[in-house]
Coordinates of C-alpha atoms in Angstrom, one line a residue:
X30 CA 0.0 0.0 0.0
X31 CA 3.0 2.4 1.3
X32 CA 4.8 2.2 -2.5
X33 CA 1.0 2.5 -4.1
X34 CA 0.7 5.9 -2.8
X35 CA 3.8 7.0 -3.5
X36 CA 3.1 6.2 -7.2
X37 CA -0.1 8.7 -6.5
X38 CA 1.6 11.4 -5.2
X39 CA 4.3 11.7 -8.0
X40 CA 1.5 12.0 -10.1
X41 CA 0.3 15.6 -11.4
X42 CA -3.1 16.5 -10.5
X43 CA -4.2 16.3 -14.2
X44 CA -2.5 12.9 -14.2
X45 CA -4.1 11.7 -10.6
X46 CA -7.5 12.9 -12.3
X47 CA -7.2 11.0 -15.4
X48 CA -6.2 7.5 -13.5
X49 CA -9.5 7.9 -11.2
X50 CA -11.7 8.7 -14.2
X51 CA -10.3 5.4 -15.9
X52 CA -10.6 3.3 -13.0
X53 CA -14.5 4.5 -12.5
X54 CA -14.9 3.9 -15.9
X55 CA -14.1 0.8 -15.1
X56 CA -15.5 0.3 -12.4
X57 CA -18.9 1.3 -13.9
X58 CA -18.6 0.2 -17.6
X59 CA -21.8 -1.5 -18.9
X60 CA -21.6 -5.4 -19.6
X61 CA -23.5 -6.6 -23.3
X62 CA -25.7 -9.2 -23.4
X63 CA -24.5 -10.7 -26.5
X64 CA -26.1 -14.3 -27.0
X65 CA -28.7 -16.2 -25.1
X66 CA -30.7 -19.5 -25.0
X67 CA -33.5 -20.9 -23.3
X68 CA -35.5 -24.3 -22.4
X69 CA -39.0 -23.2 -21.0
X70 CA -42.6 -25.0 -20.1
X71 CA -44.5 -24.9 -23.4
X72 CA -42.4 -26.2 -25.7
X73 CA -40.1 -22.6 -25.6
X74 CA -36.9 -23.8 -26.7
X75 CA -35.4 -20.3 -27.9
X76 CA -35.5 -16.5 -27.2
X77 CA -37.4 -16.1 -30.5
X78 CA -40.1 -18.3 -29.3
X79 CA -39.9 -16.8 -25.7
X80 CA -40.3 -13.8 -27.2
X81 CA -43.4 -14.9 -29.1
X82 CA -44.8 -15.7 -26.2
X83 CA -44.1 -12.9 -23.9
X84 CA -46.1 -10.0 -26.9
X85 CA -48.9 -12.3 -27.0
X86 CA -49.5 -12.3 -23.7
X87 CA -49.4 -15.8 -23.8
X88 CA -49.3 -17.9 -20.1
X89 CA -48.5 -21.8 -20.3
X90 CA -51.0 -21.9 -17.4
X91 CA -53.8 -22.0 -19.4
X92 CA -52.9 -25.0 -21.3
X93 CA -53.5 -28.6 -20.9
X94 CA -50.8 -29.9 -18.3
X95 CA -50.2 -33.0 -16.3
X96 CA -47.7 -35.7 -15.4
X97 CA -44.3 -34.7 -17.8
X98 CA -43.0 -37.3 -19.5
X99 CA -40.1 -38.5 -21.2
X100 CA -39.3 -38.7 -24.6
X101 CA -40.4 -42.4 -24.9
X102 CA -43.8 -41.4 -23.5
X103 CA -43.1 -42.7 -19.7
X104 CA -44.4 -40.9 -16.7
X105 CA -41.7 -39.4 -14.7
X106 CA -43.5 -40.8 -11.4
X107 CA -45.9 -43.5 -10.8
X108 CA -48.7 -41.4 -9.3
X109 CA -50.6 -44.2 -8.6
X110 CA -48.2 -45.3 -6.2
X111 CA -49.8 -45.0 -2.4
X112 CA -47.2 -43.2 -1.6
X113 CA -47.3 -40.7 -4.5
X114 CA -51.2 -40.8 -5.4
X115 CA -51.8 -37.9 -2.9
X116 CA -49.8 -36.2 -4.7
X117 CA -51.2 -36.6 -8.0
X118 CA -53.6 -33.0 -8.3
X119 CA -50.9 -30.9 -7.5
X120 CA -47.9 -33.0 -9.4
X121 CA -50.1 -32.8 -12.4
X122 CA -50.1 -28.9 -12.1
X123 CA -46.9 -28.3 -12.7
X124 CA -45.0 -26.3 -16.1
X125 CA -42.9 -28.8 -17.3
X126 CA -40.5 -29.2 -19.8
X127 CA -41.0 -32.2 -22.1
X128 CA -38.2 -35.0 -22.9
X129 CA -35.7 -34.1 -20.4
X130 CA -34.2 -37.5 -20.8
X131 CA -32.8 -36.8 -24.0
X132 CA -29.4 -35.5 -24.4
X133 CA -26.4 -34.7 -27.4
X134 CA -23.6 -36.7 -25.6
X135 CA -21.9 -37.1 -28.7
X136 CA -21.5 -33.2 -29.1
X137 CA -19.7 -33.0 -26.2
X138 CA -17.5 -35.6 -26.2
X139 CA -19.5 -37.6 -23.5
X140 CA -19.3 -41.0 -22.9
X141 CA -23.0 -43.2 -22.4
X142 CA -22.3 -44.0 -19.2
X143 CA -21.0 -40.8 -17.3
X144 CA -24.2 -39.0 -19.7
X145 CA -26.8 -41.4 -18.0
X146 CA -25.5 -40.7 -14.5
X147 CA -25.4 -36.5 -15.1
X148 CA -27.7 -34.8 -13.4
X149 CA -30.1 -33.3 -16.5
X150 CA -29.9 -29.9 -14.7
X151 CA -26.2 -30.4 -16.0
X152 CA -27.3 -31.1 -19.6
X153 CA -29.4 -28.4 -20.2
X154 CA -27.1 -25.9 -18.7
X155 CA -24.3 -27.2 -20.8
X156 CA -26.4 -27.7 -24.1
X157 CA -28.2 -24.1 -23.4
X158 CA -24.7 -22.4 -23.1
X159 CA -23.2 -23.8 -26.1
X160 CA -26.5 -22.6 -28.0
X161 CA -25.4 -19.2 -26.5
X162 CA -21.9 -19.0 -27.2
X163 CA -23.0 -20.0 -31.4
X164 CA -25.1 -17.2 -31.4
X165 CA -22.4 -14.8 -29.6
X166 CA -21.0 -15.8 -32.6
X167 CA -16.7 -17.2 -32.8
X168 CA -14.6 -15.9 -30.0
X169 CA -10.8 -16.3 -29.1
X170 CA -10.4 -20.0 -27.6
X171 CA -7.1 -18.5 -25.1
X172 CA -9.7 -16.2 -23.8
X173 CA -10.3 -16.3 -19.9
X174 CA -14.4 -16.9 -20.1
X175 CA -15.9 -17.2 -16.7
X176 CA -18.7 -19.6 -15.9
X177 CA -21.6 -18.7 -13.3
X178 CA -24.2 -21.2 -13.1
X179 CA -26.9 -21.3 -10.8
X180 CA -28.9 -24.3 -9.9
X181 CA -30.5 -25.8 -6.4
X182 CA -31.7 -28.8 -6.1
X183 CA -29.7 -32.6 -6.4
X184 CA -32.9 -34.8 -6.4
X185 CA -32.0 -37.3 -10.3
X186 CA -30.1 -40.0 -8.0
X187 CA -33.5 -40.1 -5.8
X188 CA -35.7 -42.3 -7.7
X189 CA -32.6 -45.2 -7.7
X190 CA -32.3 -45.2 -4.2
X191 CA -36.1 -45.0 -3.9
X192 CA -35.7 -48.1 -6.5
X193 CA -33.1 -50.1 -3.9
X194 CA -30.0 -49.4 -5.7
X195 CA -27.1 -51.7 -4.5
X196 CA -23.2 -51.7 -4.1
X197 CA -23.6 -53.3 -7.6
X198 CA -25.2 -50.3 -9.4
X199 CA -22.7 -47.9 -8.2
X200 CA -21.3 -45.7 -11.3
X201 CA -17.7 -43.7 -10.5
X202 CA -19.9 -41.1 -12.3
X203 CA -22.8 -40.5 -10.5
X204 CA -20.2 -38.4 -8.1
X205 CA -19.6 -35.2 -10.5
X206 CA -22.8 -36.3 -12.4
X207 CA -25.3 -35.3 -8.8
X208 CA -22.8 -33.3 -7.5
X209 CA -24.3 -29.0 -7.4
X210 CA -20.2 -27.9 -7.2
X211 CA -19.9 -30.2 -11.1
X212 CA -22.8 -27.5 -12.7
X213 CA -20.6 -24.7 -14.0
X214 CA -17.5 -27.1 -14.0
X215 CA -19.8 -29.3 -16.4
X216 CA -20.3 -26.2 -18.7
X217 CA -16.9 -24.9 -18.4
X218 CA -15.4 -28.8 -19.2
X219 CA -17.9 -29.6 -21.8
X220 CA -17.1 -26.1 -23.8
X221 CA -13.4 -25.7 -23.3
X222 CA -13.7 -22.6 -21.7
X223 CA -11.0 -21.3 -19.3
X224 CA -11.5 -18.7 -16.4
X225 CA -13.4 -18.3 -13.5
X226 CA -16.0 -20.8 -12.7
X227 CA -18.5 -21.4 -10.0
X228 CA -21.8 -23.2 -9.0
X229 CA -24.3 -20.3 -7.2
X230 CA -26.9 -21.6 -5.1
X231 CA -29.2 -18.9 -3.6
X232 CA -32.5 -20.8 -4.5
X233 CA -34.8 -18.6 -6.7
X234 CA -32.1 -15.4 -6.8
X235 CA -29.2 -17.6 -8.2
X236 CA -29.3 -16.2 -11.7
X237 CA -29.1 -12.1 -10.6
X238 CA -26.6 -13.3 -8.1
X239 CA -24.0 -15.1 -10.6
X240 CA -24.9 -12.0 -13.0
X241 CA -23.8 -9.7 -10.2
X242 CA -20.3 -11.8 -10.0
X243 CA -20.6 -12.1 -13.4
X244 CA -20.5 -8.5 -13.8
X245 CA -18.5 -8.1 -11.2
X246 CA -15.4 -10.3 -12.6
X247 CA -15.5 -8.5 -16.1
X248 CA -15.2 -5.4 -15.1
X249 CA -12.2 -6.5 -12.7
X250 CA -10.5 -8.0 -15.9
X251 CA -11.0 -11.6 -14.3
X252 CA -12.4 -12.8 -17.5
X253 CA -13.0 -11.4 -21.1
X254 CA -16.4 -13.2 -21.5
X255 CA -19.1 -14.8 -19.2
X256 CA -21.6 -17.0 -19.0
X257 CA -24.4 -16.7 -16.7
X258 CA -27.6 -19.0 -16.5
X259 CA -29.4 -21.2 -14.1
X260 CA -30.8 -24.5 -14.3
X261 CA -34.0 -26.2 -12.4
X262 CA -35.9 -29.7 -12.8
X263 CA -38.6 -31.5 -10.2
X264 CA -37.1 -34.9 -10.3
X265 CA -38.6 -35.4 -7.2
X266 CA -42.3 -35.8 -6.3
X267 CA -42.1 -35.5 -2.7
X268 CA -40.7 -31.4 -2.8
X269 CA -44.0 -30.3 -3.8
X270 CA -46.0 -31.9 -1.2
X271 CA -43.2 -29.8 1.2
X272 CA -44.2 -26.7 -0.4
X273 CA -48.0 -27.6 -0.5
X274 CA -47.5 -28.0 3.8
X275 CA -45.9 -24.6 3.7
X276 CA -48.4 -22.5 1.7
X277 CA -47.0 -21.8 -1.0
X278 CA -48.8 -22.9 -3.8
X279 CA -51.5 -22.3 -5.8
X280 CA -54.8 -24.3 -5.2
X281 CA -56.4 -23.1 -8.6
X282 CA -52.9 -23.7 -10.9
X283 CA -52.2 -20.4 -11.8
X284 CA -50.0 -17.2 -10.9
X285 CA -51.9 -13.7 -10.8
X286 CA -48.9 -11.2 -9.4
X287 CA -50.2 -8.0 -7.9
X288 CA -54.5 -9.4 -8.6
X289 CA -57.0 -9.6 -6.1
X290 CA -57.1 -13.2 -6.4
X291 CA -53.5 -14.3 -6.1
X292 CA -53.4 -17.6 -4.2
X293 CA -49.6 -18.7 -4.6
X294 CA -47.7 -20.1 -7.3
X295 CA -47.0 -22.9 -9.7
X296 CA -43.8 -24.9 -9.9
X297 CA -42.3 -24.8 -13.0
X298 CA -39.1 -25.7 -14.5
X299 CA -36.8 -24.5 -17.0
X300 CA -32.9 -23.0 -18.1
X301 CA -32.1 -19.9 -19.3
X302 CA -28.2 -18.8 -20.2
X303 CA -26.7 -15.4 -21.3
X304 CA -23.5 -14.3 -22.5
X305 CA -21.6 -11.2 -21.3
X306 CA -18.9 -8.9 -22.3
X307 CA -17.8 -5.9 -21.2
X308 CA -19.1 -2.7 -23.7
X309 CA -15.8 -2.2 -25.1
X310 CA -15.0 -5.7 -26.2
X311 CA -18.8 -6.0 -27.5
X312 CA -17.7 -3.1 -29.8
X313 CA -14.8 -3.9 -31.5
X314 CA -15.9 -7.2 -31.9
X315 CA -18.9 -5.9 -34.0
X316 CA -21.4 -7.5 -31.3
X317 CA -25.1 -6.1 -31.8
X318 CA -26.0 -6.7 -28.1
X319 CA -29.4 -7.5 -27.1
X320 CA -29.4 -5.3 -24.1
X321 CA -26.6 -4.1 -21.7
X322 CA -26.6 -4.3 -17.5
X323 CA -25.7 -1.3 -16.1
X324 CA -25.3 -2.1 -12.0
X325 CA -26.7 -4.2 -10.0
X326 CA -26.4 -5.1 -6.2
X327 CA -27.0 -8.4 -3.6
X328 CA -28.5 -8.3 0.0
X329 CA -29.6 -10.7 2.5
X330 CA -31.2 -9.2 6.2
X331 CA -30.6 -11.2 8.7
X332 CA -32.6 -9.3 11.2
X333 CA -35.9 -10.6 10.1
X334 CA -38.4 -12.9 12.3
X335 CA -37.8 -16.1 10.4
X336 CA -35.4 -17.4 7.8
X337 CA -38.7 -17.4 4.9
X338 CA -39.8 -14.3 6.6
X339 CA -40.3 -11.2 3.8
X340 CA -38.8 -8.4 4.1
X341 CA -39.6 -5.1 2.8
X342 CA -36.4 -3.3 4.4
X343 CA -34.4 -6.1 2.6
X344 CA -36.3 -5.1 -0.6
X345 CA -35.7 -1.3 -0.6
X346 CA -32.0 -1.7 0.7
X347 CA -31.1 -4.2 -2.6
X348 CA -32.9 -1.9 -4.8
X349 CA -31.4 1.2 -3.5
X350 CA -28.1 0.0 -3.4
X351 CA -28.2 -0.9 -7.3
X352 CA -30.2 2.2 -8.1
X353 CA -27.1 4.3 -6.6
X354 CA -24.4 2.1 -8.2
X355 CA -26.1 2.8 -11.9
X356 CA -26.3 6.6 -11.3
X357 CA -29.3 6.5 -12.7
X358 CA -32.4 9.2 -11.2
X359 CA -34.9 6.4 -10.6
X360 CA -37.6 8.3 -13.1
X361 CA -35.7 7.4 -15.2
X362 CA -36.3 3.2 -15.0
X363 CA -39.7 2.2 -16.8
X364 CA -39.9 -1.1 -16.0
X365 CA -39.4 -3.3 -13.5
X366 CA -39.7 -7.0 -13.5
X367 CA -40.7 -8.3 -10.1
X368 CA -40.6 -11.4 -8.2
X369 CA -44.2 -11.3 -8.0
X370 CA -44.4 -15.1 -7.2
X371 CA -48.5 -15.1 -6.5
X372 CA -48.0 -14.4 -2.9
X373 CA -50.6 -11.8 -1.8
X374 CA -48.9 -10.7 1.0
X375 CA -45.7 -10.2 -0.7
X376 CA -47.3 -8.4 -3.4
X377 CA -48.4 -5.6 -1.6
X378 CA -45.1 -5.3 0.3
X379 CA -43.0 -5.7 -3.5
X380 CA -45.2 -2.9 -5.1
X381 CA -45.3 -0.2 -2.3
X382 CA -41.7 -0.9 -1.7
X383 CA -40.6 -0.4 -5.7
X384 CA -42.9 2.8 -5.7
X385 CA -41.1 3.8 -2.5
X386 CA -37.6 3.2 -4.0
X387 CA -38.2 4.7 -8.0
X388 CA -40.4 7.6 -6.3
X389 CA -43.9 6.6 -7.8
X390 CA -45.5 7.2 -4.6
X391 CA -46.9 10.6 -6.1
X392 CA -49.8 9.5 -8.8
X393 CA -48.5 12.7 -10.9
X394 CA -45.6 10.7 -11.8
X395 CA -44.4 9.2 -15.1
X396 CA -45.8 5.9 -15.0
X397 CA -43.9 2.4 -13.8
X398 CA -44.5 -0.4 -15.3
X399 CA -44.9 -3.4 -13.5
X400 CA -44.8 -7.2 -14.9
X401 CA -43.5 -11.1 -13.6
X402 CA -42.7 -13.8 -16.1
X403 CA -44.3 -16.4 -13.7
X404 CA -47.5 -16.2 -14.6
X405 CA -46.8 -16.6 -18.4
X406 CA -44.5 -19.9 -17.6
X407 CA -45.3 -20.2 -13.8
X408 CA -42.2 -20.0 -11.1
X409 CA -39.1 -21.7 -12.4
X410 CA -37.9 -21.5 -8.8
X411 CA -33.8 -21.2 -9.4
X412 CA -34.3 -20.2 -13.0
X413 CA -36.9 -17.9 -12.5
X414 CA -33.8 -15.0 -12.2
X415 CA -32.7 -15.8 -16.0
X416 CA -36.0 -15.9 -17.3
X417 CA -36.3 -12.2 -16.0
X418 CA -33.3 -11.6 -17.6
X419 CA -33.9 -12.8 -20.4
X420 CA -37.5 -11.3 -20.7
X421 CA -36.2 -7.7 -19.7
X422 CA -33.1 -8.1 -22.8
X423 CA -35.4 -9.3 -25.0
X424 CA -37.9 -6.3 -24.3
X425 CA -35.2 -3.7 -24.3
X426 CA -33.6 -5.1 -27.9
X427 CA -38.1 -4.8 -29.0
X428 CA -38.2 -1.7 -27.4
X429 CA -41.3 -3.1 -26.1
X430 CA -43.7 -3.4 -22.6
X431 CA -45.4 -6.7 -23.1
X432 CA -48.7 -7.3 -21.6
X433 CA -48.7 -8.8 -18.2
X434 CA -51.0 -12.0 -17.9
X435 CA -53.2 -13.5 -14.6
X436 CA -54.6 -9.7 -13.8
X437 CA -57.9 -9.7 -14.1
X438 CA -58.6 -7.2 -11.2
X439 CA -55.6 -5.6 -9.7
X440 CA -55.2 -6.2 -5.8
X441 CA -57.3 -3.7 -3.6
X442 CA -54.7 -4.2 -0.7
X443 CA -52.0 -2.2 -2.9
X444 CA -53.1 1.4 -3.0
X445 CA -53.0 1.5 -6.7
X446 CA -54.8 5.0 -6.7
X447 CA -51.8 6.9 -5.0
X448 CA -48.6 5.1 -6.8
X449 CA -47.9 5.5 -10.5
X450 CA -47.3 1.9 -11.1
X451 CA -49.0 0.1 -13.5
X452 CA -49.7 -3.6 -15.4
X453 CA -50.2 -3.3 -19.0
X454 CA -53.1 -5.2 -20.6
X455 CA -51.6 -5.0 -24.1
X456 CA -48.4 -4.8 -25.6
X457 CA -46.7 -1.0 -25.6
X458 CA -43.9 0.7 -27.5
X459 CA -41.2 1.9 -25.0
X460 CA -41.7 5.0 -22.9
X461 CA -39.7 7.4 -25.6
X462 CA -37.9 9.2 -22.1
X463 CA -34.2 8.8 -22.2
X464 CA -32.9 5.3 -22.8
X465 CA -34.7 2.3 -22.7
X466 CA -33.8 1.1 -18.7
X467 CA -35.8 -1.3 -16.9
X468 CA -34.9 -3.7 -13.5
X469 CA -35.3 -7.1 -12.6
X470 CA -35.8 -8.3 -9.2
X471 CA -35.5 -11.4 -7.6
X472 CA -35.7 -12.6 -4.4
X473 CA -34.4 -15.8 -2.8
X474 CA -36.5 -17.7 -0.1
X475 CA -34.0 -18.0 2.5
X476 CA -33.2 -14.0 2.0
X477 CA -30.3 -13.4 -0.6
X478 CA -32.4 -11.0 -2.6
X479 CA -30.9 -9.4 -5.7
X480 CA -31.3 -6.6 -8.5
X481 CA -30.1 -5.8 -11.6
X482 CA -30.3 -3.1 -13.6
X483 CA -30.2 -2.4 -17.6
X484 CA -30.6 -0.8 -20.5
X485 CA -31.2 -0.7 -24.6
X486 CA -28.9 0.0 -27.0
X487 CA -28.7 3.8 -27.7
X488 CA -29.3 2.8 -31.1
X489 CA -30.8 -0.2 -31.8
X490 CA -30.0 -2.1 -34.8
X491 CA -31.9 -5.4 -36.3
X492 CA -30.2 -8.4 -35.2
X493 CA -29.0 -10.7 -37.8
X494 CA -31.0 -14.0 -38.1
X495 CA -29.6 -16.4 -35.1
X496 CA -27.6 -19.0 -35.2
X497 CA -29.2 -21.3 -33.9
X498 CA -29.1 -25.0 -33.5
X499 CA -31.2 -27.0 -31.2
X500 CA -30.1 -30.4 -30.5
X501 CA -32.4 -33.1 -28.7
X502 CA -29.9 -36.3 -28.7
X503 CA -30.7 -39.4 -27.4
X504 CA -32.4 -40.7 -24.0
X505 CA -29.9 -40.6 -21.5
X506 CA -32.0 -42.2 -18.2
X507 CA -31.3 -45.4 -16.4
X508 CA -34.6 -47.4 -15.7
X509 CA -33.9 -47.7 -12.1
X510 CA -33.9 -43.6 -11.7
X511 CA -37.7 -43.6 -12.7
X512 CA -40.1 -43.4 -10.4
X513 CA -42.3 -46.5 -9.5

């Protein structure tokens, strides 16, 4: 430290000014979203078709749902097992993803027998981030490219010891294959990719929270190139029933954010990945970004009553923190997409506390729009975070407020007469004030609650067509890890 400010005080004022400008320029530079990929309920298998979704309003919720299934048309449990057959209603409500079994080992250089004893949370991040990194388009193999992948649960190795599994069935993969440490070592591994890589786990926040290291570690100089995305899968029956006991779901199947009759949420599953650089690189590398993050910030409150407790002090301190990191005046943000999970309770606290923090609390003021990917493709629990992301990137790159589905009447408890917030019915063109910016919250259920902040190109320009290329694969799934 002694011979660093030396350095600083040989240094001419003009010269001492100039360093600090470059290193807040660093510190504050905005990171490109530059590719992206997706697996979501509904047979949403790319941005495109998210996107598709998202302007029309669209909610998988609506549809005909049940007990997935894999790609040979087995049930993933035996509901009529007694065990399982209370279960059945509220299994069968769930957003699913279809064929999960299946899997392009080949592509990655994967032998059979370490791809049947992956975890398929592991296969979809991989396969999702290799889709990205194509459509990021060719980058410099010696590159340092970080890896931040967030997933939760460990529940594909349940059903075989559910099934008896002996000494005999043992597989030397089955350790990195169920391990939650192997996700963004599996990614990192499968794609050649050197840097920085690590597994985030901080349940339904993990996406915002390895975008905010993400960020974090590009703008350091840690790596030249990141890739962010989060994983989730019910494998297991038996977590449901758990959240049923608690609360937390939705007796009617279906997620209404901020309505009147919000009664919880639905389980749903899904992967979402995005790739980052910083602003510069995006540049000279002729990158048409979808979207750019500007700051963002993590908090957890430990002074709370209980560990699942919400908390609205929690809430205003994460949003406040990123809102001061971005420099932004909060009028200026005309979007935010919430957590908004279907909880009554925490609707009311999310929207006063958003009005509090972006100053909407006076009716006279320009309007903030308000919306939650959940009830178009229900709560992706861990990837819920990258499906925000995603949603608010792909909006930005539109220029583009989708409509907001499951409001049919807007939630008396939130005083919606004295906040300028609001839920768009139908599609609108982009509040024309300043550049596009919008936020995404999310908010995990033990407390780590995190925000993000970005913003549209200053001049958008069509993206080319993407290259894309969706691979299914073959069925990678041992009998004994179905559920009977």
């Amino acid at each position: 430290m002694k011979e660093y400010i030396e350095s600083l005080q040989q240094l001419s004022k003009s010269q001492l000014v100039l360093a600090l400008a470059r290193q807040r320029l660093r510190e504050t530079e905005r990171i490109a979203v530059v590719g992206m990929a997706c697996r979501f309920p509904g047979r949403i298998d790319t941005p495109e078709e998210y996107w598709d979704a998202l302007a029309r309003g669209r909610s998988v919720l609506t549809e005909p749902r049940g007990i997935p299934t894999d790609s040979a048309g087995r049930p993933r449990w035996n509901v009529s097992a007694p065990d399982l057959a209370p279960l059945a209603g509220l299994l069968g409500q769930g957003a699913y993803l279809d064929s999960v079994d299946l899997f392009d080992a080949e592509r990655f250089g994967i032998p059979d027998e370490e791809a049947d004893h992956m975890d398929p949370q592991q296969r979809l991040l991989l396969t999702c981030a290799a889709e990205a990194l194509d459509e990021a388009g060719p980058f410099d193999r010696s590159a340092r490219v970080g890896v931040f992948a967030g997933v939760s649960t460990v529940e594909y190795t349940f059903a075989c010891l559910r099934n008896g599994l002996g000494v005999d069935g043992l597989s030397p993969y089955m350790g990195t294959g169920g391990a939650l440490s192997a996700t963004a070592a599996r990614v990192a591994t499968g794609l050649r990719l050197n840097g920085p890589v690590l597994t985030v786990d901080t349940a339904c926040s993990s996406a915002l929270v390895a975008a905010h290291l993400a960020v974090s570690a590009l703008r350091r100089g840690e790596c030249d190139m990141a890739v962010i995305g989060a994983c989730h899968l019910m494998l297991a029956p038996f977590t449901t029933g758990v959240f049923d006991r608690a609360g937390m779901l939705s007796p009617t199947g279906r997620s209404r954010p901020f309505d009147a009759a919000a009664d919880g949420h639905v389980r749903g599953e899904g992967c979402g990945v995005l790739v980052l650089k910083r602003e510069r690189d995006a540049k000279a590398d002729g990158d048409l970004p979808y979207a750019f993050i500007r700051a963002s910030d993590i908090h957890q409150q430990g002074d709370r009553p209980s560990m699942a407790a919400v908390s609205a002090v929690a809430q205003r301190r994460v949003m406040s923190q990123a809102l001061a990191e971005s420099g932004l005046d909060p009028h200026q943000v005309h979007y935010i997409e919430a957590q908004a999970n279907g909880s009554q309770l925490g609707g009311v606290i999310e929207a006063e506390t958003i009005a509090e923090v972006y100053r909407r609390t006076d009716p006279g003021a320009a309007p903030l729009h308000l919306g939650s990917a959940k009830a178009n493709l229900g709560y992706l629990e861990t990837a819920s975070g990258a499906a925000g992301l995603i949603k608010v990137a792909l909006a930005l790159s539109h220029r583009t407020v989708p409509p907001q589905p499951g409001v049919d009447r807007p939630d008396p408890a939130v005083p919606w007469e004295r906040l300028s917030l609001t839920m768009p019915r139908a599609a609108l063109p982009w509040p024309a004030e300043g550049p596009p910016t919008a936020a995404v919250s999310a908010f995990g259920f033990t407390g780590t609650n995190a925000h993000v902040l970005m913003q549209g190109a200053d001049t958008p320009q069509p993206r080319p067509a993407p290259r894309r290329t969706v691979t299914k694969g073959r069925a990678h799934w041992p009998a004994e890890n179905i559920w009977r």
